[in-house]
């Protein structure tokens, strides 16, 4: 005990997906020293899973596109819980961030005249997603990684941050342990950027990897930051459902963008049966028009399969619930049907959706150029998170910044596909820039050795306990209950039960024990991560109880309608109370300035 | 209930042994599922790496029945389950614990490759024009998920331990992606010859055979790079030899 190595950086970035890497690159470019902590190996973060593309109103494919339309699409998609300023900055700056990636070596698919090609995606009025087949996320992270390694950033791979360290009100560092040996390291930093991704591991059926335990959310919460919109979880409509072993793995929306359609067991394209009023004027009402849209006809409106994710997910749930599902509890997603419409369909599918082809062939024995896929909703994205200032990405705690999925604001109640990769680079850059500025204006804080020792002792506790339950079982129970009680369809009584269960699981987690030593011991890592997972689960359940309406990713059976009055005007906030308990309340959404409101009004006509 | 036996390598550093475990098996299960089941129920401290469980991140590399593979993409119904399935860490890298090895050398070696250097923008707005067909050629290489299975299988690294002299097939793919990038103007041919040891590769194609992304590492990346190196360091005898050797190995593949 009491042994830890010390490191000093101007800016410490926690998380090395797209947002963390972009933040680190920006901070390093401004001349400050930068440390980057990744939970896994560099380049393995969940960003690699992003398939469809990166939204930016470059207007290469349809020159009617511009930031105003992108802004309005994002706000409509988020059902107006979004931070309007973030949505504006995002729409305005995404094109530059895309061009900059090309300057750093990214290679996007091209238009005929050699410019960046853009594809259609749910909720985007025009073809807007720069993409590379269906592996855009890999292209993004690899580009940032290969550029980043030459910027003098010090990378600490396979480290988990267990606590943030404060000096007074300000965050001045972080305590982490390395996976390989379990050694503690103290990182003193003038500014800390959290870029830790989402909370998807709180649910049983998820597209998220083991890393997605809400570490950043929980670190920020414990440091005194506000979390908002935690009830807004995105369930992606199309995850694999069979075989069981692959349940939850993502099937890109790109399949539908390329013309894939959803059918129930009766062969009906059920998405035509339920088109929300908000989107009626933008949605095709017949098969023919929908097809023309996917093939680039600018006069056509999009097919209902490309409605927002929350809506499509619920329609699928309804088909399954009403007994019109596929044999393994999903519905059919069919891209093979395009054979009826084009000559070289099989080759076209393989070229446009190579990893989907590969994934289904290898994991499910399904040839997507010949047969339909079975798909169903899977936990995908956390819209809510750390409340930050739109310009600087700083949280309520001085010196603590957040960007990417762990920050909240841009996506409101529902994220549009393609807005995540652009979010990462737009706000990653901003966080890096402002954190570097903050570091230039502030010195290192004082760090109390005894506190560090106490924190490392807490983290080690599961290894020290002689007896106790394994963390794996507790985690599995939590995921099961969150899925059932706080999942796609929610009810007050069930969520209250979930809260009780979480309290019980917390007690058990506090007494969990793992055998073995500190060296690369996944049992221990699971025990540490479980604490974060429990914190975010509680935040999700509390927030979901507080929002007594249905909006975006948050759907309540007991309040199935949107409340245009009260709940349209508030964000739900969670924070740590003075007594150490979690508190929930509501914050009024700041009014949208006239010029932005006008854009929204024009676009929704 | 169906069951299968697994022999999993346990231990730290040089010391280790196989532990036998029995796992329940279901339709469609992959090796990583079995490892996770064993971890959750029998051996909580069993160390392994994984992230995406979809063949996209390249974390879960191991040797399954002696063959370098991704654990998350190896279905049990493709293995002979009448015998125990062996799961071992990659052998070409220093062992850390159980199924986890120290792959940091790959990251250090990558730093030695000169970074991307684009030509000046083609258009006044700072953007470039590229043909889809030029883009397609490089995208094959950019599919790489850095699983390092090719590095694991290459005898130059695995048997001859030439980590200092040869950067290995993964980084040949990386270099090829840069050299054939439509915008790149850097010249890495001198490095390939003198620093990165391209001459060590004798085109056995073992790397190509294990690549989970199906990248034709030898034919599409290494051989064209070898040709570029020869073009630069032209000498009559070398040129002649290279014509023979590349004609020899590229039989049956695209020119
Ligand atoms: S072809 Fe070359 S790089 Fe590939 S395994 Fe053989 S010797 Fe190694
Ligand atoms: S080239 Fe293939 S085998 Fe080698 S690291 Fe990349 S994906 Fe893995
Ligand atoms: S876990 Fe990502 S490749 Fe296997």
JSON list of C-alpha atoms in Angstrom, two decimals, chain A residues 191-331:
[
{"chain": "A", "resi": 191, "resn": "UNK", "atom": "CA", "xyz": [-7.41, 20.10, -16.54]},
{"chain": "A", "resi": 192, "resn": "UNK", "atom": "CA", "xyz": [-9.07, 16.72, -17.00]},
{"chain": "A", "resi": 193, "resn": "UNK", "atom": "CA", "xyz": [-11.20, 15.77, -20.00]},
{"chain": "A", "resi": 194, "resn": "UNK", "atom": "CA", "xyz": [-13.59, 12.85, -19.68]},
{"chain": "A", "resi": 195, "resn": "UNK", "atom": "CA", "xyz": [-14.28, 11.04, -22.94]},
{"chain": "A", "resi": 196, "resn": "UNK", "atom": "CA", "xyz": [-15.30, 7.70, -21.58]},
{"chain": "A", "resi": 197, "resn": "UNK", "atom": "CA", "xyz": [-18.29, 6.83, -23.75]},
{"chain": "A", "resi": 198, "resn": "UNK", "atom": "CA", "xyz": [-21.64, 5.50, -22.63]},
{"chain": "A", "resi": 199, "resn": "UNK", "atom": "CA", "xyz": [-23.46, 3.32, -20.17]},
{"chain": "A", "resi": 200, "resn": "UNK", "atom": "CA", "xyz": [-24.77, 0.55, -22.42]},
{"chain": "A", "resi": 201, "resn": "UNK", "atom": "CA", "xyz": [-23.50, -2.27, -20.19]},
{"chain": "A", "resi": 202, "resn": "UNK", "atom": "CA", "xyz": [-26.22, -1.42, -17.71]},
{"chain": "A", "resi": 203, "resn": "UNK", "atom": "CA", "xyz": [-28.59, -3.39, -19.94]},
{"chain": "A", "resi": 204, "resn": "UNK", "atom": "CA", "xyz": [-28.62, -7.02, -20.88]},
{"chain": "A", "resi": 205, "resn": "UNK", "atom": "CA", "xyz": [-29.17, -6.68, -24.62]},
{"chain": "A", "resi": 206, "resn": "UNK", "atom": "CA", "xyz": [-26.59, -4.22, -25.77]},
{"chain": "A", "resi": 207, "resn": "UNK", "atom": "CA", "xyz": [-24.30, -3.39, -28.63]},
{"chain": "A", "resi": 208, "resn": "UNK", "atom": "CA", "xyz": [-21.76, -1.97, -26.18]},
{"chain": "A", "resi": 209, "resn": "UNK", "atom": "CA", "xyz": [-18.51, -3.61, -25.12]},
{"chain": "A", "resi": 210, "resn": "UNK", "atom": "CA", "xyz": [-17.44, -4.37, -21.53]},
{"chain": "A", "resi": 211, "resn": "UNK", "atom": "CA", "xyz": [-15.87, -0.93, -21.29]},
{"chain": "A", "resi": 212, "resn": "UNK", "atom": "CA", "xyz": [-19.20, 0.91, -21.41]},
{"chain": "A", "resi": 213, "resn": "UNK", "atom": "CA", "xyz": [-19.87, 0.99, -17.71]},
{"chain": "A", "resi": 214, "resn": "UNK", "atom": "CA", "xyz": [-20.48, 4.72, -17.37]},
{"chain": "A", "resi": 215, "resn": "UNK", "atom": "CA", "xyz": [-17.13, 5.41, -15.73]},
{"chain": "A", "resi": 216, "resn": "UNK", "atom": "CA", "xyz": [-16.99, 9.04, -16.80]},
{"chain": "A", "resi": 217, "resn": "UNK", "atom": "CA", "xyz": [-20.59, 9.66, -15.80]},
{"chain": "A", "resi": 218, "resn": "UNK", "atom": "CA", "xyz": [-19.92, 8.23, -12.40]},
{"chain": "A", "resi": 219, "resn": "UNK", "atom": "CA", "xyz": [-16.56, 9.95, -11.90]},
{"chain": "A", "resi": 220, "resn": "UNK", "atom": "CA", "xyz": [-18.11, 13.32, -12.78]},
{"chain": "A", "resi": 221, "resn": "UNK", "atom": "CA", "xyz": [-21.13, 12.70, -10.58]},
{"chain": "A", "resi": 222, "resn": "UNK", "atom": "CA", "xyz": [-18.95, 11.85, -7.63]},
{"chain": "A", "resi": 223, "resn": "UNK", "atom": "CA", "xyz": [-16.85, 14.95, -8.26]},
{"chain": "A", "resi": 224, "resn": "UNK", "atom": "CA", "xyz": [-19.98, 17.08, -8.05]},
{"chain": "A", "resi": 225, "resn": "UNK", "atom": "CA", "xyz": [-20.93, 17.59, -11.69]},
{"chain": "A", "resi": 226, "resn": "UNK", "atom": "CA", "xyz": [-24.52, 17.54, -12.93]},
{"chain": "A", "resi": 227, "resn": "UNK", "atom": "CA", "xyz": [-25.86, 14.71, -15.07]},
{"chain": "A", "resi": 228, "resn": "UNK", "atom": "CA", "xyz": [-28.79, 15.54, -17.32]},
{"chain": "A", "resi": 229, "resn": "UNK", "atom": "CA", "xyz": [-31.17, 13.62, -19.61]},
{"chain": "A", "resi": 230, "resn": "UNK", "atom": "CA", "xyz": [-30.08, 10.29, -18.13]},
{"chain": "A", "resi": 231, "resn": "UNK", "atom": "CA", "xyz": [-33.51, 8.84, -18.91]},
{"chain": "A", "resi": 232, "resn": "UNK", "atom": "CA", "xyz": [-32.78, 9.21, -22.62]},
{"chain": "A", "resi": 233, "resn": "UNK", "atom": "CA", "xyz": [-31.21, 5.95, -23.70]},
{"chain": "A", "resi": 234, "resn": "UNK", "atom": "CA", "xyz": [-31.20, 5.01, -27.33]},
{"chain": "A", "resi": 235, "resn": "UNK", "atom": "CA", "xyz": [-32.30, 1.54, -28.19]},
{"chain": "A", "resi": 236, "resn": "UNK", "atom": "CA", "xyz": [-31.12, 0.95, -31.72]},
{"chain": "A", "resi": 237, "resn": "UNK", "atom": "CA", "xyz": [-33.91, -0.72, -33.65]},
{"chain": "A", "resi": 238, "resn": "UNK", "atom": "CA", "xyz": [-31.73, -3.24, -35.39]},
{"chain": "A", "resi": 239, "resn": "UNK", "atom": "CA", "xyz": [-29.47, -5.53, -33.41]},
{"chain": "A", "resi": 240, "resn": "UNK", "atom": "CA", "xyz": [-28.86, -9.17, -34.21]},
{"chain": "A", "resi": 241, "resn": "UNK", "atom": "CA", "xyz": [-31.20, -11.49, -32.31]},
{"chain": "A", "resi": 242, "resn": "UNK", "atom": "CA", "xyz": [-29.98, -14.92, -33.25]},
{"chain": "A", "resi": 243, "resn": "UNK", "atom": "CA", "xyz": [-27.93, -16.93, -32.40]},
{"chain": "A", "resi": 244, "resn": "UNK", "atom": "CA", "xyz": [-28.16, -16.01, -28.71]},
{"chain": "A", "resi": 245, "resn": "UNK", "atom": "CA", "xyz": [-24.43, -15.55, -28.51]},
{"chain": "A", "resi": 246, "resn": "UNK", "atom": "CA", "xyz": [-24.56, -12.54, -30.84]},
{"chain": "A", "resi": 247, "resn": "UNK", "atom": "CA", "xyz": [-27.77, -11.04, -29.49]},
{"chain": "A", "resi": 248, "resn": "UNK", "atom": "CA", "xyz": [-27.42, -7.26, -29.42]},
{"chain": "A", "resi": 249, "resn": "UNK", "atom": "CA", "xyz": [-24.64, -6.85, -31.95]},
{"chain": "A", "resi": 250, "resn": "UNK", "atom": "CA", "xyz": [-25.42, -3.88, -34.13]},
{"chain": "A", "resi": 251, "resn": "UNK", "atom": "CA", "xyz": [-26.83, -4.08, -37.62]},
{"chain": "A", "resi": 252, "resn": "UNK", "atom": "CA", "xyz": [-26.11, -0.73, -39.20]},
{"chain": "A", "resi": 253, "resn": "UNK", "atom": "CA", "xyz": [-28.85, 1.65, -40.19]},
{"chain": "A", "resi": 254, "resn": "UNK", "atom": "CA", "xyz": [-26.91, 1.79, -43.46]},
{"chain": "A", "resi": 255, "resn": "UNK", "atom": "CA", "xyz": [-28.75, -1.39, -44.44]},
{"chain": "A", "resi": 256, "resn": "UNK", "atom": "CA", "xyz": [-31.98, 0.59, -44.46]},
{"chain": "A", "resi": 257, "resn": "UNK", "atom": "CA", "xyz": [-30.22, 3.57, -46.04]},
{"chain": "A", "resi": 258, "resn": "UNK", "atom": "CA", "xyz": [-29.28, 1.34, -48.96]},
{"chain": "A", "resi": 259, "resn": "UNK", "atom": "CA", "xyz": [-32.87, 0.22, -49.40]},
{"chain": "A", "resi": 260, "resn": "UNK", "atom": "CA", "xyz": [-33.33, -2.49, -46.75]},
{"chain": "A", "resi": 261, "resn": "UNK", "atom": "CA", "xyz": [-36.91, -2.90, -45.56]},
{"chain": "A", "resi": 262, "resn": "UNK", "atom": "CA", "xyz": [-38.56, -4.19, -42.39]},
{"chain": "A", "resi": 263, "resn": "UNK", "atom": "CA", "xyz": [-41.21, -6.90, -42.55]},
{"chain": "A", "resi": 264, "resn": "UNK", "atom": "CA", "xyz": [-43.14, -8.84, -39.96]},
{"chain": "A", "resi": 265, "resn": "UNK", "atom": "CA", "xyz": [-43.91, -12.55, -40.02]},
{"chain": "A", "resi": 266, "resn": "UNK", "atom": "CA", "xyz": [-46.90, -11.87, -42.27]},
{"chain": "A", "resi": 267, "resn": "UNK", "atom": "CA", "xyz": [-44.60, -10.27, -44.80]},
{"chain": "A", "resi": 268, "resn": "UNK", "atom": "CA", "xyz": [-46.08, -6.81, -44.20]},
{"chain": "A", "resi": 269, "resn": "UNK", "atom": "CA", "xyz": [-43.94, -3.65, -44.32]},
{"chain": "A", "resi": 270, "resn": "UNK", "atom": "CA", "xyz": [-45.34, -2.51, -41.01]},
{"chain": "A", "resi": 271, "resn": "UNK", "atom": "CA", "xyz": [-43.45, 0.75, -40.88]},
{"chain": "A", "resi": 272, "resn": "UNK", "atom": "CA", "xyz": [-45.93, 2.27, -43.32]},
{"chain": "A", "resi": 273, "resn": "UNK", "atom": "CA", "xyz": [-48.68, 1.73, -40.73]},
{"chain": "A", "resi": 274, "resn": "UNK", "atom": "CA", "xyz": [-47.41, 4.20, -38.17]},
{"chain": "A", "resi": 275, "resn": "UNK", "atom": "CA", "xyz": [-45.81, 7.45, -39.32]},
{"chain": "A", "resi": 276, "resn": "UNK", "atom": "CA", "xyz": [-45.73, 10.15, -36.61]},
{"chain": "A", "resi": 277, "resn": "UNK", "atom": "CA", "xyz": [-47.30, 13.51, -37.49]},
{"chain": "A", "resi": 278, "resn": "UNK", "atom": "CA", "xyz": [-44.04, 15.35, -36.90]},
{"chain": "A", "resi": 279, "resn": "UNK", "atom": "CA", "xyz": [-42.55, 13.46, -39.83]},
{"chain": "A", "resi": 280, "resn": "UNK", "atom": "CA", "xyz": [-45.53, 12.94, -42.16]},
{"chain": "A", "resi": 281, "resn": "UNK", "atom": "CA", "xyz": [-44.51, 15.67, -44.59]},
{"chain": "A", "resi": 282, "resn": "UNK", "atom": "CA", "xyz": [-41.04, 14.15, -44.95]},
{"chain": "A", "resi": 283, "resn": "UNK", "atom": "CA", "xyz": [-41.95, 10.49, -45.27]},
{"chain": "A", "resi": 284, "resn": "UNK", "atom": "CA", "xyz": [-42.87, 8.47, -48.32]},
{"chain": "A", "resi": 285, "resn": "UNK", "atom": "CA", "xyz": [-46.37, 6.99, -48.23]},
{"chain": "A", "resi": 286, "resn": "UNK", "atom": "CA", "xyz": [-45.74, 4.33, -50.85]},
{"chain": "A", "resi": 287, "resn": "UNK", "atom": "CA", "xyz": [-43.12, 1.70, -51.63]},
{"chain": "A", "resi": 288, "resn": "UNK", "atom": "CA", "xyz": [-42.14, 3.21, -54.93]},
{"chain": "A", "resi": 289, "resn": "UNK", "atom": "CA", "xyz": [-41.27, 6.63, -53.55]},
{"chain": "A", "resi": 290, "resn": "UNK", "atom": "CA", "xyz": [-39.31, 5.12, -50.66]},
{"chain": "A", "resi": 291, "resn": "UNK", "atom": "CA", "xyz": [-37.20, 3.11, -53.05]},
{"chain": "A", "resi": 292, "resn": "UNK", "atom": "CA", "xyz": [-36.50, 6.11, -55.23]},
{"chain": "A", "resi": 293, "resn": "UNK", "atom": "CA", "xyz": [-35.31, 8.00, -52.17]},
{"chain": "A", "resi": 294, "resn": "UNK", "atom": "CA", "xyz": [-32.74, 5.37, -51.27]},
{"chain": "A", "resi": 295, "resn": "UNK", "atom": "CA", "xyz": [-31.48, 5.51, -54.84]},
{"chain": "A", "resi": 296, "resn": "UNK", "atom": "CA", "xyz": [-30.83, 9.21, -54.62]},
{"chain": "A", "resi": 297, "resn": "UNK", "atom": "CA", "xyz": [-33.98, 10.69, -56.16]},
{"chain": "A", "resi": 298, "resn": "UNK", "atom": "CA", "xyz": [-34.04, 14.21, -54.73]},
{"chain": "A", "resi": 299, "resn": "UNK", "atom": "CA", "xyz": [-37.75, 14.63, -55.29]},
{"chain": "A", "resi": 300, "resn": "UNK", "atom": "CA", "xyz": [-38.65, 11.52, -53.29]},
{"chain": "A", "resi": 301, "resn": "UNK", "atom": "CA", "xyz": [-39.34, 11.43, -49.55]},
{"chain": "A", "resi": 302, "resn": "UNK", "atom": "CA", "xyz": [-37.65, 8.86, -47.33]},
{"chain": "A", "resi": 303, "resn": "UNK", "atom": "CA", "xyz": [-39.14, 5.45, -46.59]},
{"chain": "A", "resi": 304, "resn": "UNK", "atom": "CA", "xyz": [-40.59, 4.97, -43.09]},
{"chain": "A", "resi": 305, "resn": "UNK", "atom": "CA", "xyz": [-37.80, 2.53, -42.20]},
{"chain": "A", "resi": 306, "resn": "UNK", "atom": "CA", "xyz": [-35.62, 5.63, -41.94]},
{"chain": "A", "resi": 307, "resn": "UNK", "atom": "CA", "xyz": [-37.74, 7.33, -39.30]},
{"chain": "A", "resi": 308, "resn": "UNK", "atom": "CA", "xyz": [-35.94, 8.09, -36.04]},
{"chain": "A", "resi": 309, "resn": "UNK", "atom": "CA", "xyz": [-34.48, 5.20, -34.10]},
{"chain": "A", "resi": 310, "resn": "UNK", "atom": "CA", "xyz": [-36.75, 5.48, -31.07]},
{"chain": "A", "resi": 311, "resn": "UNK", "atom": "CA", "xyz": [-39.82, 5.21, -33.26]},
{"chain": "A", "resi": 312, "resn": "UNK", "atom": "CA", "xyz": [-38.57, 2.30, -35.37]},
{"chain": "A", "resi": 313, "resn": "UNK", "atom": "CA", "xyz": [-37.51, 0.42, -32.21]},
{"chain": "A", "resi": 314, "resn": "UNK", "atom": "CA", "xyz": [-40.98, 0.76, -30.70]},
{"chain": "A", "resi": 315, "resn": "UNK", "atom": "CA", "xyz": [-42.69, -0.33, -33.91]},
{"chain": "A", "resi": 316, "resn": "UNK", "atom": "CA", "xyz": [-40.55, -3.47, -33.91]},
{"chain": "A", "resi": 317, "resn": "UNK", "atom": "CA", "xyz": [-41.37, -4.12, -30.25]},
{"chain": "A", "resi": 318, "resn": "UNK", "atom": "CA", "xyz": [-45.06, -3.81, -31.06]},
{"chain": "A", "resi": 319, "resn": "UNK", "atom": "CA", "xyz": [-44.89, -6.33, -33.91]},
{"chain": "A", "resi": 320, "resn": "UNK", "atom": "CA", "xyz": [-43.11, -8.81, -31.67]},
{"chain": "A", "resi": 321, "resn": "UNK", "atom": "CA", "xyz": [-45.47, -8.24, -28.75]},
{"chain": "A", "resi": 322, "resn": "UNK", "atom": "CA", "xyz": [-48.52, -8.70, -30.95]},
{"chain": "A", "resi": 323, "resn": "UNK", "atom": "CA", "xyz": [-47.26, -12.02, -32.21]},
{"chain": "A", "resi": 324, "resn": "UNK", "atom": "CA", "xyz": [-46.04, -10.95, -35.63]},
{"chain": "A", "resi": 325, "resn": "UNK", "atom": "CA", "xyz": [-42.36, -11.40, -34.89]},
{"chain": "A", "resi": 326, "resn": "UNK", "atom": "CA", "xyz": [-39.74, -13.70, -36.35]},
{"chain": "A", "resi": 327, "resn": "UNK", "atom": "CA", "xyz": [-38.99, -17.10, -34.74]},
{"chain": "A", "resi": 328, "resn": "UNK", "atom": "CA", "xyz": [-36.37, -15.68, -32.37]},
{"chain": "A", "resi": 329, "resn": "UNK", "atom": "CA", "xyz": [-38.28, -12.61, -31.24]},
{"chain": "A", "resi": 330, "resn": "UNK", "atom": "CA", "xyz": [-37.34, -10.02, -33.81]},
{"chain": "A", "resi": 331, "resn": "UNK", "atom": "CA", "xyz": [-38.58, -8.91, -37.20]}
]
